XYZ file of C-alpha atoms in Angstrom:
493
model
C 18.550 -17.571 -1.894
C 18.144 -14.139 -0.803
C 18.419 -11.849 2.154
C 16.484 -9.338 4.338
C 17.645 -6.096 5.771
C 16.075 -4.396 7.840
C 16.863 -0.617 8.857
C 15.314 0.576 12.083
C 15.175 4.084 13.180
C 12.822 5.642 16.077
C 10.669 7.162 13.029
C 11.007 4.542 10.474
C 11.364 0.776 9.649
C 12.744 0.199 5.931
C 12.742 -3.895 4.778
C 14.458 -5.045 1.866
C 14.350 -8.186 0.245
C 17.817 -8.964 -1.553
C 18.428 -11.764 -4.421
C 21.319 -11.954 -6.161
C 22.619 -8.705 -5.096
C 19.526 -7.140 -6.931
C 16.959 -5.395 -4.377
C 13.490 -7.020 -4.981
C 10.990 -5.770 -2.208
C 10.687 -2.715 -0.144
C 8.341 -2.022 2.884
C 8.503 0.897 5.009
C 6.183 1.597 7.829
C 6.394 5.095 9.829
C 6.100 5.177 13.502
C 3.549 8.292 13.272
C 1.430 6.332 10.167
C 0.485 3.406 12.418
C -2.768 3.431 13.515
C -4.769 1.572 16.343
C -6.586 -0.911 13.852
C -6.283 -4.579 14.765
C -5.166 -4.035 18.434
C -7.013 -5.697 21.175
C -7.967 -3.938 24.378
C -9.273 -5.165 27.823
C -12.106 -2.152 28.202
C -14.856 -1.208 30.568
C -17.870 -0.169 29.925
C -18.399 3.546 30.097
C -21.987 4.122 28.961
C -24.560 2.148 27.483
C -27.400 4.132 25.587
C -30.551 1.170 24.763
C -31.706 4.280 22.026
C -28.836 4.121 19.708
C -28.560 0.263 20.643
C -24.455 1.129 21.327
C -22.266 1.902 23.988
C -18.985 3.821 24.545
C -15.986 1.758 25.973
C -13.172 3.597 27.689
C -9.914 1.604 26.538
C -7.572 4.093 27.953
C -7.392 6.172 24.930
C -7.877 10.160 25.305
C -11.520 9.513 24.606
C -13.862 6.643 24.801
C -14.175 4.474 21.872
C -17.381 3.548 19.880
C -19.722 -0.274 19.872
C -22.514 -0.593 18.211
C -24.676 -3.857 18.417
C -23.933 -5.153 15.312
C -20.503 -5.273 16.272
C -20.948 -7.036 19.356
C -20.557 -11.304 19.452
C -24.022 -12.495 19.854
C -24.710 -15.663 22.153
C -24.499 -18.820 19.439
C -23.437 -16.360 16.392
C -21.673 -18.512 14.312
C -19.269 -17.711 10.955
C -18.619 -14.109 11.231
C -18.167 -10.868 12.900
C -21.581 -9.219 12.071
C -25.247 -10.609 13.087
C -27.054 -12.265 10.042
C -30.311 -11.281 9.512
C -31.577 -15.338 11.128
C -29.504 -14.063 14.096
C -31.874 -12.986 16.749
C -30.055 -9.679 18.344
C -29.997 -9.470 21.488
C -30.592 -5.777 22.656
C -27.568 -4.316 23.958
C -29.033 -3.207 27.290
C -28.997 -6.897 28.034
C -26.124 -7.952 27.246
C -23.956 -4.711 28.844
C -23.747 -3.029 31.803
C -21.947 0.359 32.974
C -18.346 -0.613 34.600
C -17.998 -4.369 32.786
C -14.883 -5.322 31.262
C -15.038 -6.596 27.667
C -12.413 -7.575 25.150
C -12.985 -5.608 22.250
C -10.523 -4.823 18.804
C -10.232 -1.893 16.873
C -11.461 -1.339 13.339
C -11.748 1.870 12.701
C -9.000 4.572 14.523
C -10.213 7.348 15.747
C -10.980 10.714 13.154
C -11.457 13.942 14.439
C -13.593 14.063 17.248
C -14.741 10.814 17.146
C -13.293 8.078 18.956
C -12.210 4.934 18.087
C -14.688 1.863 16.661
C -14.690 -1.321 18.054
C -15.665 -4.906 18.147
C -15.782 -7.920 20.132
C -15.553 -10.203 17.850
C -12.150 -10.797 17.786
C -9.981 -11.627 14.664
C -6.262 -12.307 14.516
C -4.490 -12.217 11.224
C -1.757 -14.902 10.272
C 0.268 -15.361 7.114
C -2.437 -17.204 5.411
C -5.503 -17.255 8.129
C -7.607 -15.674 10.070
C -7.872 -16.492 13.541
C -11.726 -15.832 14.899
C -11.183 -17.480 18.511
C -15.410 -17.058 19.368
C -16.639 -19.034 16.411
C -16.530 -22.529 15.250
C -16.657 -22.176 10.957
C -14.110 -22.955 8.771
C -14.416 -20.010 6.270
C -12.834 -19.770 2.593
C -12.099 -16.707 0.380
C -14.500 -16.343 -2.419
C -11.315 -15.500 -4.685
C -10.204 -19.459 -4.492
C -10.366 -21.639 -6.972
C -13.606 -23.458 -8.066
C -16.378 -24.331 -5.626
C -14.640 -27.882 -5.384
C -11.341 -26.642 -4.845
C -12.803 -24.483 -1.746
C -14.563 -27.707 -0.669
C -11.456 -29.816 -0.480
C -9.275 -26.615 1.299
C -12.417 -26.623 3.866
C -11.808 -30.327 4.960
C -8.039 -30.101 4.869
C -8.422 -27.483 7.410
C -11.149 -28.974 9.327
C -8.453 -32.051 9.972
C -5.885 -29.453 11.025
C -8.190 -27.302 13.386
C -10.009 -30.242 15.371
C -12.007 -29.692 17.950
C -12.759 -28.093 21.217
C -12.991 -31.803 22.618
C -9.439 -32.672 21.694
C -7.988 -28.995 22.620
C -8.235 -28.027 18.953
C -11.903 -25.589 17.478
C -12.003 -21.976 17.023
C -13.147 -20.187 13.811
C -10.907 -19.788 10.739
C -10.945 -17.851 7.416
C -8.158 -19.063 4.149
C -7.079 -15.251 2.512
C -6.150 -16.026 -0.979
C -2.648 -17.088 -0.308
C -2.983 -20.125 1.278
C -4.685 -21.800 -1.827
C -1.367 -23.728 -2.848
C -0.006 -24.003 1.154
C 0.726 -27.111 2.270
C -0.620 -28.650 5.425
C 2.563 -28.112 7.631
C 2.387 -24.025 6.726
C -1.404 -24.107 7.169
C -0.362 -25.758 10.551
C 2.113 -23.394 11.757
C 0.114 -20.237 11.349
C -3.089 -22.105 13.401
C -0.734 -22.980 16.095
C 0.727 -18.992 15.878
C -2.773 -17.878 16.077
C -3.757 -20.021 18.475
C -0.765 -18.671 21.185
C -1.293 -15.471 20.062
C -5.267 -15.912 21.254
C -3.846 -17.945 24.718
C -1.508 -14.690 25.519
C -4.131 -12.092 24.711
C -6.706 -14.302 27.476
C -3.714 -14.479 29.537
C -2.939 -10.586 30.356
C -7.126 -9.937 30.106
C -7.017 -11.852 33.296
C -4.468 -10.396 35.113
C -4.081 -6.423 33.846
C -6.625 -4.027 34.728
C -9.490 -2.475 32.508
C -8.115 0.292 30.100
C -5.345 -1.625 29.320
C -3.555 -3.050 25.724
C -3.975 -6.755 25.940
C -2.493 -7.115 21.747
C -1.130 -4.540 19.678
C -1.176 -5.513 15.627
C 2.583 -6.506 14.683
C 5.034 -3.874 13.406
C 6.748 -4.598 10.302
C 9.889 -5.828 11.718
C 7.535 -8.762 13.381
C 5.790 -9.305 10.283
C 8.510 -10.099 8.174
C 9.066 -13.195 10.555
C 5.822 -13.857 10.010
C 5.316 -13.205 6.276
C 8.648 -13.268 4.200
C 10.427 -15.777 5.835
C 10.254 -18.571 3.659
C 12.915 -21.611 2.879
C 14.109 -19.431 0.141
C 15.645 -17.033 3.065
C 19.162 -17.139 4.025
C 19.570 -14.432 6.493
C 17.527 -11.485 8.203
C 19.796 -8.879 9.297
C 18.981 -6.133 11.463
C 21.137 -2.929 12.487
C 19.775 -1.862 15.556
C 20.855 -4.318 19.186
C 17.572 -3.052 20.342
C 15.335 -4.223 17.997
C 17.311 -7.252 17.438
C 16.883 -8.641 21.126
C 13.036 -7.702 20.552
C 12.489 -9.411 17.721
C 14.736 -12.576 18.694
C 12.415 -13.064 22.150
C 8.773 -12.715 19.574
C 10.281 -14.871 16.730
C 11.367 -17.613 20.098
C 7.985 -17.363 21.385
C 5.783 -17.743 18.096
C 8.114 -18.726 15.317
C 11.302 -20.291 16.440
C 12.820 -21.454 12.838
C 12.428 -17.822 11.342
C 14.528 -16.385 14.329
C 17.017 -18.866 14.017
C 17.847 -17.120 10.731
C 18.087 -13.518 12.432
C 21.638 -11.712 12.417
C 22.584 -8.507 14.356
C 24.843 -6.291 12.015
C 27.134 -4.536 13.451
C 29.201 -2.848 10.683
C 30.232 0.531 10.372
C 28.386 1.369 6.929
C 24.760 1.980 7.269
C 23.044 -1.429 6.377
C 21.225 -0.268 3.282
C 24.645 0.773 1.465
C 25.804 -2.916 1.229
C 23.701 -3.172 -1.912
C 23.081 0.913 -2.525
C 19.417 0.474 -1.551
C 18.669 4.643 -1.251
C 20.129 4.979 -4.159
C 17.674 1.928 -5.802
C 14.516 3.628 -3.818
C 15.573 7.020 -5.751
C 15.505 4.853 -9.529
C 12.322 3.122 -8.384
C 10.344 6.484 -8.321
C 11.227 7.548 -11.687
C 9.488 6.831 -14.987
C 11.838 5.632 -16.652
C 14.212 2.238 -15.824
C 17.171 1.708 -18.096
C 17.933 -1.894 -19.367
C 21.579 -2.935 -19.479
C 21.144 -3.387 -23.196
C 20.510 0.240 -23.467
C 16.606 -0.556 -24.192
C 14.296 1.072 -21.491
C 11.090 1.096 -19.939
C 8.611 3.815 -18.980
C 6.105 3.179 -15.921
C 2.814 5.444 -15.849
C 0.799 5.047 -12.984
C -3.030 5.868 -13.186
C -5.817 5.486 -10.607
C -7.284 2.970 -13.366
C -4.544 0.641 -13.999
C -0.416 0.898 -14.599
C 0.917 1.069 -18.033
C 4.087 -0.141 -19.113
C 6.206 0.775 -22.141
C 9.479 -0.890 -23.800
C 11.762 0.169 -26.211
C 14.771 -0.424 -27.954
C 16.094 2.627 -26.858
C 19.998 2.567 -27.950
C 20.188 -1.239 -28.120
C 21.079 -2.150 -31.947
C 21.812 -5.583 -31.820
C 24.514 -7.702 -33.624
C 21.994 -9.953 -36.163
C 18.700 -8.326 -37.179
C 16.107 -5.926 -36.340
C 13.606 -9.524 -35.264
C 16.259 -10.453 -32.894
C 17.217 -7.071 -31.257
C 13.394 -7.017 -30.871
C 13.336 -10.368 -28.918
C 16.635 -9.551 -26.525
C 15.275 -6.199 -25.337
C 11.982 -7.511 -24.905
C 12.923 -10.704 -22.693
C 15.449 -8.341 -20.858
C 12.300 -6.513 -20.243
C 10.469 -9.333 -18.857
C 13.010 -10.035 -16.114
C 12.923 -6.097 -15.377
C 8.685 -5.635 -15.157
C 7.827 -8.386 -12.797
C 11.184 -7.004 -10.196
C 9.939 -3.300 -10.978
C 6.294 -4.906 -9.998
C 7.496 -5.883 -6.536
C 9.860 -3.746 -5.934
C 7.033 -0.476 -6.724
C 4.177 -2.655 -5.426
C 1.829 -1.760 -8.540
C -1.045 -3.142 -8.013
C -4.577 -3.732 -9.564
C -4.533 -3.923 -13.670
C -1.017 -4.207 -15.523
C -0.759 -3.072 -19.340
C 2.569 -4.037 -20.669
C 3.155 -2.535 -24.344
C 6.207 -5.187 -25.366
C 8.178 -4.169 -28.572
C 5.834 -5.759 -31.599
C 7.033 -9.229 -32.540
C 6.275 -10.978 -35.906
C 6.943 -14.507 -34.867
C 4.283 -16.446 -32.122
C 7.592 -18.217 -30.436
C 8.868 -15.235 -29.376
C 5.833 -13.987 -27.736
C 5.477 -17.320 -26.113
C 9.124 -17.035 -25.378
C 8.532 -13.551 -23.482
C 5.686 -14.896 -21.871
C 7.581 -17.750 -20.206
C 10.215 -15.633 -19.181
C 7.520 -13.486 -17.149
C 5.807 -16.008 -15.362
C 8.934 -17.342 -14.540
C 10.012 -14.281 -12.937
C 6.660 -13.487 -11.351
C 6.428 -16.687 -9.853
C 8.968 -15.481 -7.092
C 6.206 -12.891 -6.281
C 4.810 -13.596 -2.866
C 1.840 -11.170 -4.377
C -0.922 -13.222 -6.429
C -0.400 -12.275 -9.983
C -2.612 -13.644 -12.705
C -0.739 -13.200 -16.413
C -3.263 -13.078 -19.402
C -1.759 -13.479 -23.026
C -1.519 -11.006 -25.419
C -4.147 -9.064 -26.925
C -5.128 -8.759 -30.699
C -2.958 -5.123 -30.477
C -0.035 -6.803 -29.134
C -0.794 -5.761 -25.499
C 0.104 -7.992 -22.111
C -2.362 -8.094 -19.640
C -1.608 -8.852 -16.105
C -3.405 -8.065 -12.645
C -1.200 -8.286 -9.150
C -3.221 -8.169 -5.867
C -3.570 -4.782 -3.918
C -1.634 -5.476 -0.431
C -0.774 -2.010 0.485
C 0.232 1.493 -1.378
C 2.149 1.553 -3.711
C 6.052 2.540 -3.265
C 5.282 6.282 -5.140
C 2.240 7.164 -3.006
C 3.974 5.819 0.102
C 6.851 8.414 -0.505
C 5.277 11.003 -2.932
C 3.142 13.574 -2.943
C 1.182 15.265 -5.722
C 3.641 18.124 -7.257
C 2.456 20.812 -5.410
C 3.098 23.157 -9.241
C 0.867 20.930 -11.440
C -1.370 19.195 -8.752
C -0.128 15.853 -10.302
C -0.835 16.628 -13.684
C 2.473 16.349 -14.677
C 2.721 19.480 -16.957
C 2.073 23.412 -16.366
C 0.239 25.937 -18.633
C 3.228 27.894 -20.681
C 3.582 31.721 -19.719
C 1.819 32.166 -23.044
C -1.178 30.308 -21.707
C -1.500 32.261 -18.660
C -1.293 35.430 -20.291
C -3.875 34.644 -22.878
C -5.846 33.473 -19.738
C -4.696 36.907 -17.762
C -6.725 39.218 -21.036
C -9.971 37.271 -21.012
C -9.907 37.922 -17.345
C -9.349 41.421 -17.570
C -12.552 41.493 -20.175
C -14.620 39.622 -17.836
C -13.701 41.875 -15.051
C -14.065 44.845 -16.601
C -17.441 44.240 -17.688
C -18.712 43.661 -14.046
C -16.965 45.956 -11.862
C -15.981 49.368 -12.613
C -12.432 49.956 -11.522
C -10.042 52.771 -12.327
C -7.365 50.497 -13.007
C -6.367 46.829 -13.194
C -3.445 45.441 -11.638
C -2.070 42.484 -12.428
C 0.184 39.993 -10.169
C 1.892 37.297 -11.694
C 4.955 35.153 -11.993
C 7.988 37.106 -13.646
C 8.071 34.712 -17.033
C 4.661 35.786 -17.731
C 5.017 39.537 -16.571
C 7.788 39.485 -19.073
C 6.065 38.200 -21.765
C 2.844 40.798 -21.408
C 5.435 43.499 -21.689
C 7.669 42.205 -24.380
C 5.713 39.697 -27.082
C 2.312 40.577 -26.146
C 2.458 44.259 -25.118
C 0.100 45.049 -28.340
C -2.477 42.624 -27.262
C -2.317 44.471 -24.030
C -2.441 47.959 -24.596
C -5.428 46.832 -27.044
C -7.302 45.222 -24.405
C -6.396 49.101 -22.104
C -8.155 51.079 -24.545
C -10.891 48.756 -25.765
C -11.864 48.783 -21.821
C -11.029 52.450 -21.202
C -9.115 51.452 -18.399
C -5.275 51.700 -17.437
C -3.916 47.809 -17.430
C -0.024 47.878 -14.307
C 1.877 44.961 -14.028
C 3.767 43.570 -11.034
C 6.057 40.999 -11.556
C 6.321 38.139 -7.803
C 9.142 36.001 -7.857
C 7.559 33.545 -5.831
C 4.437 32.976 -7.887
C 3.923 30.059 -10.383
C 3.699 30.545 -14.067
C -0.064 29.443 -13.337
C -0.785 31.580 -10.226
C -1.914 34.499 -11.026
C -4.027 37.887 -9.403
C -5.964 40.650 -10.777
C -6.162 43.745 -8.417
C -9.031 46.372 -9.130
C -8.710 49.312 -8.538
């Protein structure tokens, strides 16, 4: 079984998934982060202009959002949100006029000057659908199965979706997770979608133009929506506020995952119960100790994530084959929680301890699947390479945990190591000599970081009073505390 906490402040929502005691998800979502994408407004036509074939929409925002044609539903348009090229398109002059109200959804905020852009074909996202209320086609991720596996998901979900005859229709998409859901979950997110579509049609007839008819979920609603599962015991929440909120949502659209939510009222902050901070702090480090006293080092690339195991201090009690095979399934167990907990993404290297024997590799390779198969992320595990190397790719469902929080060091730009005051002094002469050929200057001055001041008077004073009289010019140094060792200027003059 495990648990969800969530932490609510007025700047930040924090969501941990607990098993065991062990933390094995995070999700945070910043108020100020959270754009306009996937919110639904009730807007009025501002401006149509027949040249660009678009129009501007005023949905109450500080300025008037963007459609274009090919965003906007043609009559008898059928399986997706942009006109095929069969579709005859209907000029927009014909189809809008200045002061009509339109429902319309945002997919691209606003940047800069520009204002938001929008669409009227609407689409609601569920756990494992999409909801497109102005279409009749049953559509199914490309990622899914074989062609006949697709086939068989399409009539399943024709049965569940009916018709408009018997109060059933509307258009729906399968996203890669609902290729193993059963009918009943593929039944409860069309029947969410489907009163999430009846409320939106609801306020568009009784709120005025301008006004927010659907705003995407927050990540306090989405957990009822997507990590409630019957493996949850509990969903506790510290703030009464919230609490009452997200009790009267979960009632309305999904009344057995609020029957599991808690308000906690104790004294310690929430996320000490199982010392989450401090488990956010470990997960942004390289390195992750194993209780053996083996360890594992994470390197994150823009390519792929590599991951490293070693023995570390672990000696074992039998021989050096065994120690090999503890540390390593320990590790196993410890990558696919790290996985989730850092949501790394994309390609996976694992470089396991070698092994001589094939039944420990298979052995290690069990243990992993077993453990990833508590992943709500799709993971596909490949076997191990002719260099001993485990492959593994994990779906990309948001940042990662690192770029969420991090930044690029703002000393090595992310590189992860600095030039040595050596370095920069060797770098400091050549400038001088390029400078010096160029300009004629009476003298140089250079401005640096004390390390490397101190080393151009000390260990490589000779190199620069060489460099002063091969140029003929008079070489000063000033020393800036604040400067990097790589930041560096040269003054003329």
């Amino acid at each position: 079984m495990e648990d969800i906490l969530i932490n609510w402040s007025p700047q930040e929502t924090r969501v941990a998934v607990v098993e065991n005691g062990a933390v094995q998800e995070l999700h945070i979502e910043r108020a100020l982060e959270r754009g306009l994408v996937g919110n639904v407004y009730l807007g009025k036509v501002a401006r149509v202009l027949p040249g660009m074939q678009s129009a501007f929409i005023d949905i109450g925002l500080e300025r008037a959002a963007f459609l274009h044609v090919a965003d906007l539903h043609q009559p008898g348009q059928n399986g997706g949100a942009h006109v095929g090229a069969a579709t005859p398109v209907v000029p927009i002059e014909k189809r809008l006029f200045e002061g009509q109200a339109l429902t319309v959804q945002v997919i691209k905020d606003p940047i800069g000057t520009k204002g938001a852009r929008l669409s009227s074909q609407i689409s609601l996202a569920g756990r494992m659908l999409v909801h497109l209320p102005g279409d009749e086609h049953i559509g199914i991720s490309q990622k899914i199965g074989s062609p006949e596996a697709r086939e068989l998901l399409r009539e399943r979900m024709q049965q569940l979706v009916g018709t408009r005859e018997n109060g059933g229709g509307g258009g729906f998409i399968l996203r890669t997770n609902a290729e193993e859901a059963s009918d009943e979950e593929l039944a409860a997110d069309i029947a969410y979608l489907r009163k999430t579509w009846a409320t939106i049609r609801e306020r568009a007839q009784s709120l005025p133009a301008g006004s927010l008819l659907h705003e995407d979920l927050n990540l306090a609603q989405r957990v009822l929506r997507d990590l409630v599962g019957d493996r949850t015991g509990t969903i506790r929440i510290d703030s009464r506020l919230q609490f009452e909120a997200l009790q009267r949502f979960g009632q309305q659209y999904m009344a057995g995952s609020a029957a599991k939510l808690a308000h906690y009222e104790g004294e310690r902050p929430i996320f000490d119960l199982h010392n989450i901070d401090a488990e956010i702090d470990r997960a942004l480090d390289r390195r992750v100790d194993l209780k053996s006293g083996g360890y594992l080092v994470f390197d994150q690339t823009e390519a792929m994530t590599t991951i490293d195991v070693n023995t570390g201090a672990f000696v074992g009690a039998r021989n050096f084959d065994d120690t090999i095979f503890k540390t390593n399934l320990e590790a196993a167990g410890a990558i696919a929680r790290q996985l989730r907990l850092r949501n790394l993404g994309g390609i996976v290297i694992v470089d396991f301890i070698d092994m001589a024997r094939e039944e420990h590799r298979q052995a290690v390779l069990a243990e992993l699947r077993k453990y990833l198969a508590r992943d709500r992320v799709k993971t596909a595990v490949g076997g191990f390479t002719p260099l001993g190397l485990l492959e593994l790719t994990r779906k990309r469902t948001r940042e990662s945990l690192s770029r969420m929080l991090c930044e690029p060091c703002p000393t090595c730009q992310g590189r992860g190591q600095v030039k040595t005051a050596r370095s920069v002094c060797y770098d400091i002469l050549r400038e001088i000599l390029r400078e010096a050929r160029q300009f004629s200057a009476k003298e140089f001055r250079i401005v640096a970081a004390a390390e490397v001041v101190e080393m151009l008077l000390d260990e490589e004073s000779q190199h620069l009073a060489g460099l002063s009289d091969f140029i003929g010019r008079p070489i000063s140094l000033t020393a800036e505390p604040g400067n990097r060792t790589e930041s560096y200027d040269i003054v003329l003059i």
